Short mmCIF file of C-alpha atoms and ligand atoms in Angstrom, two decimals:
data_model
loop_
_atom_site.label_atom_id
_atom_site.label_comp_id
_atom_site.label_asym_id
_atom_site.label_seq_id
_atom_site.Cartn_x
_atom_site.Cartn_y
_atom_site.Cartn_z
CA MET A 1 -21.23 11.63 -2.35
CA GLU A 2 -20.43 15.21 -3.34
CA ASP A 3 -23.50 16.51 -1.51
CA GLN A 4 -22.55 14.62 1.61
CA GLN A 5 -19.04 16.06 1.42
CA ASP A 6 -20.30 19.60 0.72
CA LEU A 7 -22.69 19.42 3.61
CA MET A 8 -19.89 18.37 5.94
CA THR A 9 -17.68 21.17 4.64
CA SER A 10 -20.24 23.94 5.06
CA GLU A 11 -21.11 22.71 8.53
CA PHE A 12 -17.43 22.74 9.40
CA HIS A 13 -16.99 26.26 8.03
CA SER A 14 -19.83 27.48 10.24
CA GLN A 15 -18.10 25.87 13.21
CA ILE A 16 -14.86 27.72 12.42
CA GLN A 17 -16.80 30.95 12.06
CA GLU A 18 -18.39 30.43 15.46
CA ALA A 19 -15.04 29.55 17.04
CA MET A 20 -13.41 32.63 15.48
CA LYS A 21 -16.03 34.83 17.10
CA LYS A 22 -14.76 33.63 20.48
CA GLY A 23 -11.16 34.30 19.53
CA VAL A 24 -8.31 33.47 17.19
CA ALA A 25 -6.98 30.69 19.42
CA GLU A 26 -10.36 28.97 19.34
CA GLY A 27 -10.50 29.27 15.54
CA VAL A 28 -7.06 27.74 15.16
CA ALA A 29 -7.89 24.98 17.61
CA LYS A 30 -11.01 24.10 15.64
CA ILE A 31 -9.09 23.91 12.36
CA ASN A 32 -6.26 21.89 13.87
CA GLU A 33 -8.78 19.50 15.34
CA HIS A 34 -10.24 18.98 11.87
CA LEU A 35 -6.83 18.46 10.27
CA GLU A 36 -5.88 15.90 12.92
CA GLU A 37 -9.18 14.09 12.49
CA GLN A 38 -8.57 13.87 8.75
CA LYS A 39 -5.26 12.14 9.41
CA ASN A 40 -6.48 9.79 12.09
CA THR A 41 -9.88 8.64 10.93
CA PRO A 42 -9.79 4.87 11.34
CA LEU A 43 -10.68 2.69 8.39
CA ASN A 44 -10.88 -1.05 8.90
CA ILE A 45 -11.20 -3.31 5.90
CA ALA A 46 -11.98 -6.99 6.41
CA ILE A 47 -10.60 -9.43 3.87
CA THR A 48 -12.15 -12.87 3.99
CA GLY A 49 -12.28 -15.97 1.84
CA GLU A 50 -11.02 -19.54 1.73
CA SER A 51 -7.43 -20.29 2.56
CA GLY A 52 -5.32 -19.98 -0.59
CA SER A 53 -7.75 -17.62 -2.32
CA GLY A 54 -5.20 -14.79 -2.25
CA LYS A 55 -6.21 -12.76 0.80
CA SER A 56 -2.70 -12.13 2.11
CA THR A 57 -1.33 -11.29 -1.31
CA PHE A 58 -4.12 -8.77 -1.84
CA ILE A 59 -3.53 -7.24 1.60
CA ASN A 60 0.16 -6.86 0.80
CA ALA A 61 -0.44 -5.45 -2.68
CA PHE A 62 -2.93 -2.91 -1.38
CA ARG A 63 -0.36 -1.73 1.16
CA GLY A 64 2.41 -1.66 -1.45
CA ILE A 65 4.27 -4.44 0.33
CA ASN A 66 6.01 -7.34 -1.34
CA ASN A 67 5.00 -10.80 -0.06
CA SER A 68 8.55 -11.35 1.20
CA ASP A 69 8.94 -7.96 2.93
CA GLU A 70 9.02 -7.39 6.64
CA GLY A 71 5.49 -6.78 7.88
CA ALA A 72 3.96 -8.68 4.96
CA ALA A 73 0.98 -10.91 5.58
CA PRO A 74 2.38 -14.46 5.24
CA THR A 75 1.40 -16.05 1.95
CA GLY A 76 1.56 -19.50 0.40
CA ALA A 77 -0.84 -22.32 -0.11
CA VAL A 78 0.04 -24.14 3.14
CA GLU A 79 -0.43 -21.11 5.34
CA THR A 80 -3.87 -21.07 6.92
CA THR A 81 -5.17 -18.07 8.77
CA THR A 82 -6.50 -19.29 12.08
CA GLU A 83 -7.02 -15.94 13.71
CA VAL A 84 -8.09 -12.41 12.85
CA LYS A 85 -4.90 -10.50 12.06
CA PRO A 86 -4.53 -6.77 11.55
CA TYR A 87 -2.16 -5.37 8.92
CA PRO A 88 -1.87 -1.61 9.23
CA HIS A 89 -0.92 0.42 6.18
CA PRO A 90 2.77 1.31 6.58
CA ASN A 91 2.31 5.00 5.70
CA HIS A 92 -1.23 5.44 7.02
CA PRO A 93 -1.50 3.45 10.25
CA ASN A 94 -5.11 4.57 10.70
CA VAL A 95 -6.00 2.30 7.77
CA THR A 96 -5.89 -1.40 8.59
CA LEU A 97 -6.56 -4.40 6.42
CA TRP A 98 -7.61 -7.44 8.42
CA ASP A 99 -6.86 -10.98 7.35
CA LEU A 100 -9.83 -13.07 8.42
CA PRO A 101 -9.92 -16.85 8.64
CA GLY A 102 -12.06 -18.67 6.11
CA VAL A 103 -15.68 -19.32 7.02
CA GLY A 104 -16.36 -22.80 8.27
CA THR A 105 -12.88 -23.53 9.63
CA PRO A 106 -13.12 -25.38 12.98
CA ASN A 107 -12.62 -22.31 15.14
CA PHE A 108 -14.88 -20.20 12.98
CA PRO A 109 -18.10 -22.08 12.18
CA ALA A 110 -20.35 -20.28 9.73
CA ASP A 111 -23.14 -19.44 12.18
CA GLU A 112 -20.77 -17.83 14.71
CA TYR A 113 -18.36 -16.35 12.21
CA LEU A 114 -19.26 -12.66 12.31
CA GLU A 115 -19.53 -12.61 16.11
CA LYS A 116 -16.17 -14.31 16.42
CA VAL A 117 -14.29 -12.00 14.07
CA GLY A 118 -15.80 -8.94 15.78
CA PHE A 119 -17.67 -7.64 12.74
CA GLU A 120 -18.63 -4.29 14.32
CA ARG A 121 -15.15 -2.86 13.92
CA PHE A 122 -15.06 -3.30 10.15
CA ASP A 123 -16.13 -0.61 7.71
CA PHE A 124 -16.72 -3.13 4.93
CA PHE A 125 -15.88 -6.67 3.86
CA ILE A 126 -14.11 -7.96 0.79
CA ILE A 127 -14.90 -11.60 0.05
CA ILE A 128 -12.22 -13.20 -2.12
CA ALA A 129 -12.39 -16.35 -4.21
CA ALA A 130 -9.85 -17.71 -6.66
CA ALA A 131 -12.46 -19.66 -8.62
CA ARG A 132 -16.16 -19.96 -7.86
CA PHE A 133 -17.79 -18.32 -4.87
CA LYS A 134 -19.07 -21.11 -2.66
CA GLU A 135 -21.94 -21.66 -0.28
CA ASN A 136 -19.95 -20.31 2.68
CA ASP A 137 -19.10 -17.09 0.82
CA VAL A 138 -22.77 -16.59 0.04
CA LYS A 139 -23.92 -17.33 3.58
CA LEU A 140 -21.38 -14.89 4.86
CA ALA A 141 -22.45 -12.16 2.44
CA GLN A 142 -26.06 -12.59 3.52
CA GLU A 143 -25.09 -12.43 7.15
CA ILE A 144 -22.96 -9.31 6.60
CA LYS A 145 -25.92 -7.66 4.92
CA ARG A 146 -28.18 -8.63 7.81
CA MET A 147 -25.75 -6.92 10.18
CA GLY A 148 -26.04 -3.72 8.13
CA LYS A 149 -22.53 -3.81 6.67
CA LYS A 150 -21.35 -3.80 3.07
CA PHE A 151 -19.51 -6.52 1.17
CA TYR A 152 -17.79 -6.75 -2.20
CA PHE A 153 -16.89 -9.89 -4.14
CA LEU A 154 -13.39 -10.00 -5.49
CA ARG A 155 -12.37 -12.73 -7.93
CA SER A 156 -8.58 -13.06 -7.56
CA LYS A 157 -5.70 -14.42 -9.67
CA ILE A 158 -7.14 -13.21 -12.96
CA ASP A 159 -3.65 -12.99 -14.43
CA SER A 160 -3.22 -16.72 -14.07
CA ASP A 161 -6.64 -17.46 -15.62
CA LEU A 162 -5.68 -15.40 -18.65
CA TYR A 163 -2.31 -17.07 -18.87
CA ASN A 164 -3.86 -20.54 -18.76
CA GLU A 165 -6.59 -19.71 -21.24
CA GLU A 166 -4.14 -18.18 -23.65
CA ARG A 167 -2.03 -21.32 -23.59
CA SER A 168 -4.93 -23.71 -23.99
CA GLN A 169 -7.15 -21.92 -26.50
CA LYS A 170 -6.49 -21.49 -30.16
CA ASN A 171 -8.67 -18.43 -30.62
CA PHE A 172 -7.92 -16.76 -27.34
CA ASP A 173 -9.94 -13.60 -26.82
CA ARG A 174 -8.81 -11.75 -23.73
CA GLN A 175 -11.90 -9.60 -23.27
CA LYS A 176 -14.25 -12.51 -23.86
CA THR A 177 -12.38 -14.60 -21.29
CA LEU A 178 -12.69 -11.81 -18.73
CA ASN A 179 -16.39 -11.35 -19.49
CA ASP A 180 -17.00 -15.09 -19.18
CA ILE A 181 -15.25 -15.34 -15.83
CA LYS A 182 -17.23 -12.43 -14.45
CA GLU A 183 -20.48 -13.70 -15.92
CA ASN A 184 -19.91 -17.15 -14.37
CA CYS A 185 -19.23 -15.69 -10.94
CA ILE A 186 -22.29 -13.45 -11.14
CA LYS A 187 -24.54 -16.29 -12.30
CA GLY A 188 -23.21 -18.57 -9.58
CA LEU A 189 -23.84 -16.00 -6.88
CA HIS A 190 -27.25 -15.11 -8.25
CA HIS A 191 -28.17 -18.76 -8.38
CA GLN A 192 -27.24 -19.06 -4.71
CA GLY A 193 -29.53 -16.20 -3.75
CA ILE A 194 -27.49 -12.98 -4.01
CA GLU A 195 -29.48 -10.33 -5.83
CA ALA A 196 -27.57 -8.34 -8.48
CA PRO A 197 -24.12 -9.35 -7.24
CA GLN A 198 -21.17 -7.22 -8.20
CA VAL A 199 -17.91 -9.05 -8.84
CA PHE A 200 -14.53 -7.43 -9.37
CA LEU A 201 -11.80 -9.24 -11.26
CA VAL A 202 -8.40 -8.54 -9.76
CA SER A 203 -4.79 -9.63 -9.97
CA SER A 204 -2.83 -8.68 -6.88
CA PHE A 205 0.32 -8.75 -8.98
CA GLU A 206 -1.15 -6.14 -11.35
CA LEU A 207 -3.57 -3.98 -9.40
CA HIS A 208 -3.51 -1.37 -12.15
CA GLN A 209 -5.18 -3.83 -14.50
CA PHE A 210 -8.67 -5.35 -14.60
CA ASP A 211 -11.33 -4.17 -12.12
CA PHE A 212 -9.45 -2.82 -9.12
CA HIS A 213 -10.16 0.75 -10.24
CA LEU A 214 -13.89 -0.05 -10.43
CA LEU A 215 -13.81 -1.45 -6.92
CA GLU A 216 -11.96 1.67 -5.80
CA GLU A 217 -14.58 3.96 -7.36
CA ILE A 218 -17.47 2.10 -5.79
CA LEU A 219 -15.88 1.99 -2.36
CA GLU A 220 -15.13 5.68 -2.56
CA ARG A 221 -18.74 6.38 -3.45
CA GLU A 222 -20.21 4.11 -0.81
CA LEU A 223 -18.00 5.06 2.13
CA PRO A 224 -19.31 7.68 4.53
CA ALA A 225 -17.85 11.13 3.67
CA HIS A 226 -15.64 11.33 6.75
CA LYS A 227 -13.89 8.06 5.82
CA ARG A 228 -13.29 8.95 2.20
CA ASN A 229 -9.97 10.71 2.58
CA ALA A 230 -8.52 7.97 4.79
CA PHE A 231 -9.32 5.51 2.02
CA LEU A 232 -8.00 7.75 -0.77
CA TYR A 233 -4.72 8.52 0.97
CA ALA A 234 -4.05 4.83 1.58
CA LEU A 235 -4.73 3.71 -1.99
CA PRO A 236 -1.75 2.48 -3.96
CA ASN A 237 -0.73 4.88 -6.76
CA ILE A 238 -1.86 2.57 -9.51
CA SER A 239 -3.53 4.99 -11.89
CA LYS A 240 -3.38 8.56 -13.04
CA GLU A 241 -6.91 9.04 -11.69
CA ILE A 242 -6.03 7.82 -8.20
CA ILE A 243 -3.00 10.10 -8.05
CA LYS A 244 -5.18 13.01 -9.14
CA LYS A 245 -7.85 12.21 -6.55
CA LYS A 246 -5.26 12.01 -3.79
CA LYS A 247 -3.83 15.31 -4.90
CA ASP A 248 -7.29 16.91 -4.91
CA ALA A 249 -7.93 15.59 -1.41
CA TYR A 250 -4.67 17.08 -0.13
CA GLN A 251 -5.33 20.28 -2.06
CA ALA A 252 -8.68 20.74 -0.37
CA GLN A 253 -6.90 20.91 3.01
CA ILE A 254 -4.44 23.64 2.02
CA LYS A 255 -6.75 26.53 2.82
CA TYR A 256 -6.94 25.34 6.41
CA TYR A 257 -3.17 25.25 6.71
CA ALA A 258 -3.04 28.71 5.17
CA VAL A 259 -5.30 30.05 7.89
CA VAL A 260 -3.40 28.27 10.64
CA SER A 261 -0.13 29.71 9.36
CA PHE A 262 -1.60 33.18 9.00
CA LEU A 263 -2.92 33.10 12.52
CA GLY A 264 0.35 31.74 13.86
CA ALA A 265 3.58 33.69 13.74
CA ALA A 266 5.05 33.60 10.25
CA VAL A 267 8.76 34.36 10.14
CA PRO A 268 10.27 36.09 7.08
CA LEU A 269 12.85 33.93 5.29
CA PRO A 270 16.04 35.55 4.09
CA GLY A 271 15.92 35.89 0.30
CA LEU A 272 12.17 35.62 0.08
CA SER A 273 9.98 38.65 -0.03
CA VAL A 274 7.17 37.16 1.98
CA ALA A 275 6.90 35.50 5.31
CA VAL A 276 6.83 31.73 5.16
CA ASP A 277 5.72 29.48 7.93
CA LEU A 278 8.56 27.05 7.45
CA VAL A 279 7.71 24.78 10.34
CA LEU A 280 4.22 24.22 9.02
CA VAL A 281 5.34 23.90 5.40
CA LYS A 282 7.90 21.27 6.37
CA LYS A 283 5.34 19.29 8.36
CA VAL A 284 2.78 19.30 5.57
CA LEU A 285 5.36 18.57 2.90
CA LYS A 286 6.43 15.46 4.81
CA GLU A 287 2.81 14.33 4.79
CA TYR A 288 2.71 14.71 1.00
CA VAL A 289 5.96 12.82 0.54
CA ILE A 290 4.79 9.94 2.71
CA GLY A 291 1.23 10.11 1.39
CA PHE A 292 2.45 9.66 -2.19
CA GLY A 293 5.09 7.10 -1.21
CA LEU A 294 8.16 9.14 -2.18
CA ASP A 295 9.98 8.43 1.08
CA GLU A 296 12.91 6.03 1.09
CA LYS A 297 11.10 3.12 2.71
CA SER A 298 8.14 3.30 0.33
CA LEU A 299 10.44 3.55 -2.68
CA LYS A 300 12.35 0.48 -1.53
CA ARG A 301 9.09 -1.41 -1.20
CA LEU A 302 8.06 -0.21 -4.65
CA ALA A 303 11.39 -1.37 -6.06
CA ASP A 304 10.84 -4.81 -4.50
CA SER A 305 7.28 -5.24 -5.67
CA SER A 306 7.73 -3.79 -9.16
CA GLY A 307 11.16 -5.12 -10.00
CA VAL A 308 12.31 -1.64 -11.06
CA PRO A 309 15.67 -1.00 -9.35
CA TYR A 310 15.60 1.53 -6.53
CA SER A 311 18.22 3.72 -8.21
CA ILE A 312 16.06 3.97 -11.35
CA LEU A 313 13.01 4.92 -9.30
CA VAL A 314 15.02 7.64 -7.61
CA SER A 315 16.31 8.87 -10.94
CA VAL A 316 12.87 9.39 -12.51
CA MET A 317 11.83 11.83 -9.80
CA THR A 318 12.60 15.47 -10.50
CA SER A 319 11.36 17.26 -7.38
CA GLN A 320 14.42 16.52 -5.20
CA LEU A 321 11.91 15.59 -2.53
CA GLY A 322 11.99 11.82 -2.91
CA ALA A 323 14.15 9.51 -0.76
CA THR A 324 15.62 12.35 1.23
CA THR A 325 15.31 14.20 4.49
CA ILE A 326 13.21 17.31 4.17
CA THR A 327 15.23 20.18 5.56
CA PRO A 328 14.45 23.90 5.74
CA GLN A 329 17.33 24.46 3.29
CA LEU A 330 15.82 22.07 0.76
CA ILE A 331 12.47 23.83 1.01
CA GLN A 332 14.14 27.20 0.60
CA ASN A 333 15.98 25.97 -2.51
CA LEU A 334 12.75 24.75 -4.02
CA LEU A 335 10.95 27.93 -3.19
CA SER A 336 13.49 29.98 -5.05
CA GLN A 337 11.98 28.34 -8.17
CA LEU A 338 8.60 29.69 -7.24
CA ALA A 339 8.34 33.26 -8.43
CA MET A 340 6.77 34.80 -5.36
CA GLY A 341 7.15 38.30 -6.81
CA SER A 342 6.22 41.35 -4.88
CA ALA A 343 2.50 40.98 -5.38
CA VAL A 344 1.23 37.64 -4.20
CA ILE A 345 -1.83 36.99 -6.28
CA ALA A 346 -4.53 35.67 -4.08
CA ALA A 347 -6.24 32.63 -5.44
CA GLU A 348 -9.97 32.92 -5.49
CA GLU A 349 -10.52 29.89 -3.32
CA ILE A 350 -8.43 31.12 -0.44
CA SER A 351 -9.84 34.67 -0.58
CA ARG A 352 -13.35 33.35 -0.38
CA PHE A 353 -12.42 31.10 2.51
CA PHE A 354 -10.79 33.91 4.48
CA LEU A 355 -13.94 35.98 4.03
CA VAL A 356 -16.19 33.11 5.06
CA ILE A 357 -14.44 32.63 8.36
CA GLY A 358 -14.22 36.36 8.99
CA ILE A 359 -10.59 37.40 8.37
CA PRO A 360 -10.11 40.66 6.47
CA LEU A 361 -8.28 40.11 3.18
CA SER A 362 -5.76 42.87 3.79
CA MET A 363 -4.39 40.89 6.72
CA CYS A 364 -3.77 37.64 4.92
CA LEU A 365 -0.43 37.94 3.19
CA SER A 366 1.32 35.10 5.03
CA GLY A 367 -1.74 32.93 4.59
CA TYR A 368 -1.58 33.51 0.84
CA SER A 369 2.06 32.63 0.63
CA THR A 370 1.57 29.41 2.58
CA TYR A 371 -1.32 28.60 0.27
CA ARG A 372 0.75 29.12 -2.86
CA ILE A 373 3.79 27.34 -1.48
CA LEU A 374 1.86 24.26 -0.42
CA ASN A 375 0.11 24.10 -3.79
CA PHE A 376 3.46 24.37 -5.51
CA LEU A 377 5.04 21.62 -3.39
CA LEU A 378 2.00 19.38 -3.73
CA ASP A 379 2.29 19.70 -7.51
CA LEU A 380 5.94 18.65 -7.38
CA VAL A 381 5.23 15.61 -5.23
CA ALA A 382 2.16 14.48 -7.21
CA ASP A 383 4.05 14.89 -10.49
CA ASP A 384 6.80 12.66 -9.19
CA ALA A 385 4.25 10.08 -8.05
CA GLN A 386 2.93 10.12 -11.60
CA ARG A 387 6.43 9.62 -13.03
CA LEU A 388 7.01 6.67 -10.72
CA PHE A 389 3.70 5.13 -11.68
CA GLU A 390 4.48 5.44 -15.39
CA LYS A 391 7.89 3.88 -14.89
CA VAL A 392 6.50 0.95 -12.94
CA VAL A 393 3.65 0.31 -15.36
CA LYS A 394 6.06 0.43 -18.30
CA LYS A 395 8.22 -2.17 -16.63
CA THR A 396 5.22 -4.42 -15.83
CA SER A 397 3.96 -4.28 -19.42
CA GLU A 398 7.42 -5.22 -20.70
CA VAL A 399 7.39 -8.46 -18.71
P1 GDP B 401 -4.52 -16.70 1.43
O1 GDP B 401 -4.34 -18.04 2.06
O2 GDP B 401 -5.95 -16.44 1.06
O3 GDP B 401 -3.94 -15.58 2.25
O4 GDP B 401 -3.76 -16.74 0.03
P2 GDP B 401 -2.29 -16.22 -0.34
O5 GDP B 401 -2.29 -14.74 -0.47
O6 GDP B 401 -1.32 -16.83 0.58
O7 GDP B 401 -2.16 -16.80 -1.81
C1 GDP B 401 -2.09 -18.19 -2.08
C2 GDP B 401 -1.25 -18.40 -3.34
O8 GDP B 401 -1.86 -17.76 -4.44
C3 GDP B 401 0.15 -17.81 -3.24
O9 GDP B 401 1.06 -18.71 -3.84
C4 GDP B 401 0.07 -16.53 -4.01
O10 GDP B 401 1.30 -16.17 -4.62
C5 GDP B 401 -0.95 -16.87 -5.07
N1 GDP B 401 -1.69 -15.64 -5.49
C6 GDP B 401 -2.37 -14.79 -4.70
N2 GDP B 401 -2.91 -13.79 -5.42
C7 GDP B 401 -2.55 -14.02 -6.70
C8 GDP B 401 -2.81 -13.32 -7.93
O11 GDP B 401 -3.47 -12.28 -8.00
N3 GDP B 401 -2.29 -13.88 -9.07
C9 GDP B 401 -1.56 -15.04 -9.05
N4 GDP B 401 -1.09 -15.51 -10.21
N5 GDP B 401 -1.30 -15.71 -7.91
C10 GDP B 401 -1.78 -15.20 -6.75
#
């Protein structure tokens, strides 16, 4: 995965270098093109399984949407999906989860299923079952493989299995119960002809528990490099590791913004000793706020799905960036906390990058300041995302 990513990066850097030789405008255009691509790379995830297996609830949980919210995939045992329905991620509309009808329903017979759902558009399939995986699930998996696509088995509603087992067994052993469920699913699938099946145990009500993080890691590894960031950005903030990975992905883009801002016209801000490209900083900061779900709408959804009151969520954030409109004044206030000093110390990463693409270091002051400012703001936003996550997890474990 890393090699694939590195290869892409060095190829891209050569392209910028080439473009810069033609002129600054060409260099900027190349970088902007890359940044736009990063934001808009489509990722289409197909969710399939029998009606009632928990597809819609998983789709909603992944998107941070409560089952009863506007835009939620309809849930409930009586609801049957009879068509392929797209559910875009509210903050990352390039990422769509698709609710697929169960295999073998009258309009979707097993042998025509993949054709009928338009399998080409999907990056991978998640096959969900609430108990055993059945013949149709297996047939589908084999067919997906034949078409050269990937699939992952997800065993849903684990919370309710544990609850039931705990109530009915004297010597309840949580880990053993989980192992047994997984083992049974694997054996069943193997028996039906799937070689070395991988099964992930998930509760859509508690994505931070059980195997969701394993599924996340495998998907991240198996996705093509250019789709990786789209996936990462859209992940719910359900672990410290995911928050860190998202932050790293955003961090890796900062050098490009630094160059764009250096090559554009940076305007000195009153009270700050260096020029700051405020328009660009504001634009990128908004992306961080939305990307980490600190905007008002995301926080309201988080309040709904976690049961932690909105006002409490707002109160745990310390950056002043959550649930508010990002204004130039707000950014300026925050930046006064960042000791810019007279000498802006160039980070090694950005210096190297400037040299690679052929900009003399002595000319890069505004690029450096943008680099430092964006790193500083990204830290604030990611730290708040972490605080929110801790608050929500604490509440869930109290229940
Ligand atoms: P779909 O028909 O496959 O889309 O299934 P739904 O998402 O509508 O879920 C069917 C029922 O199972 C609903 O009552 C959900 O609340 C419930 N359900 C779904 N996922 C979970 C889960 O992870 N845990 C528990 N306990 N119930 C779930």
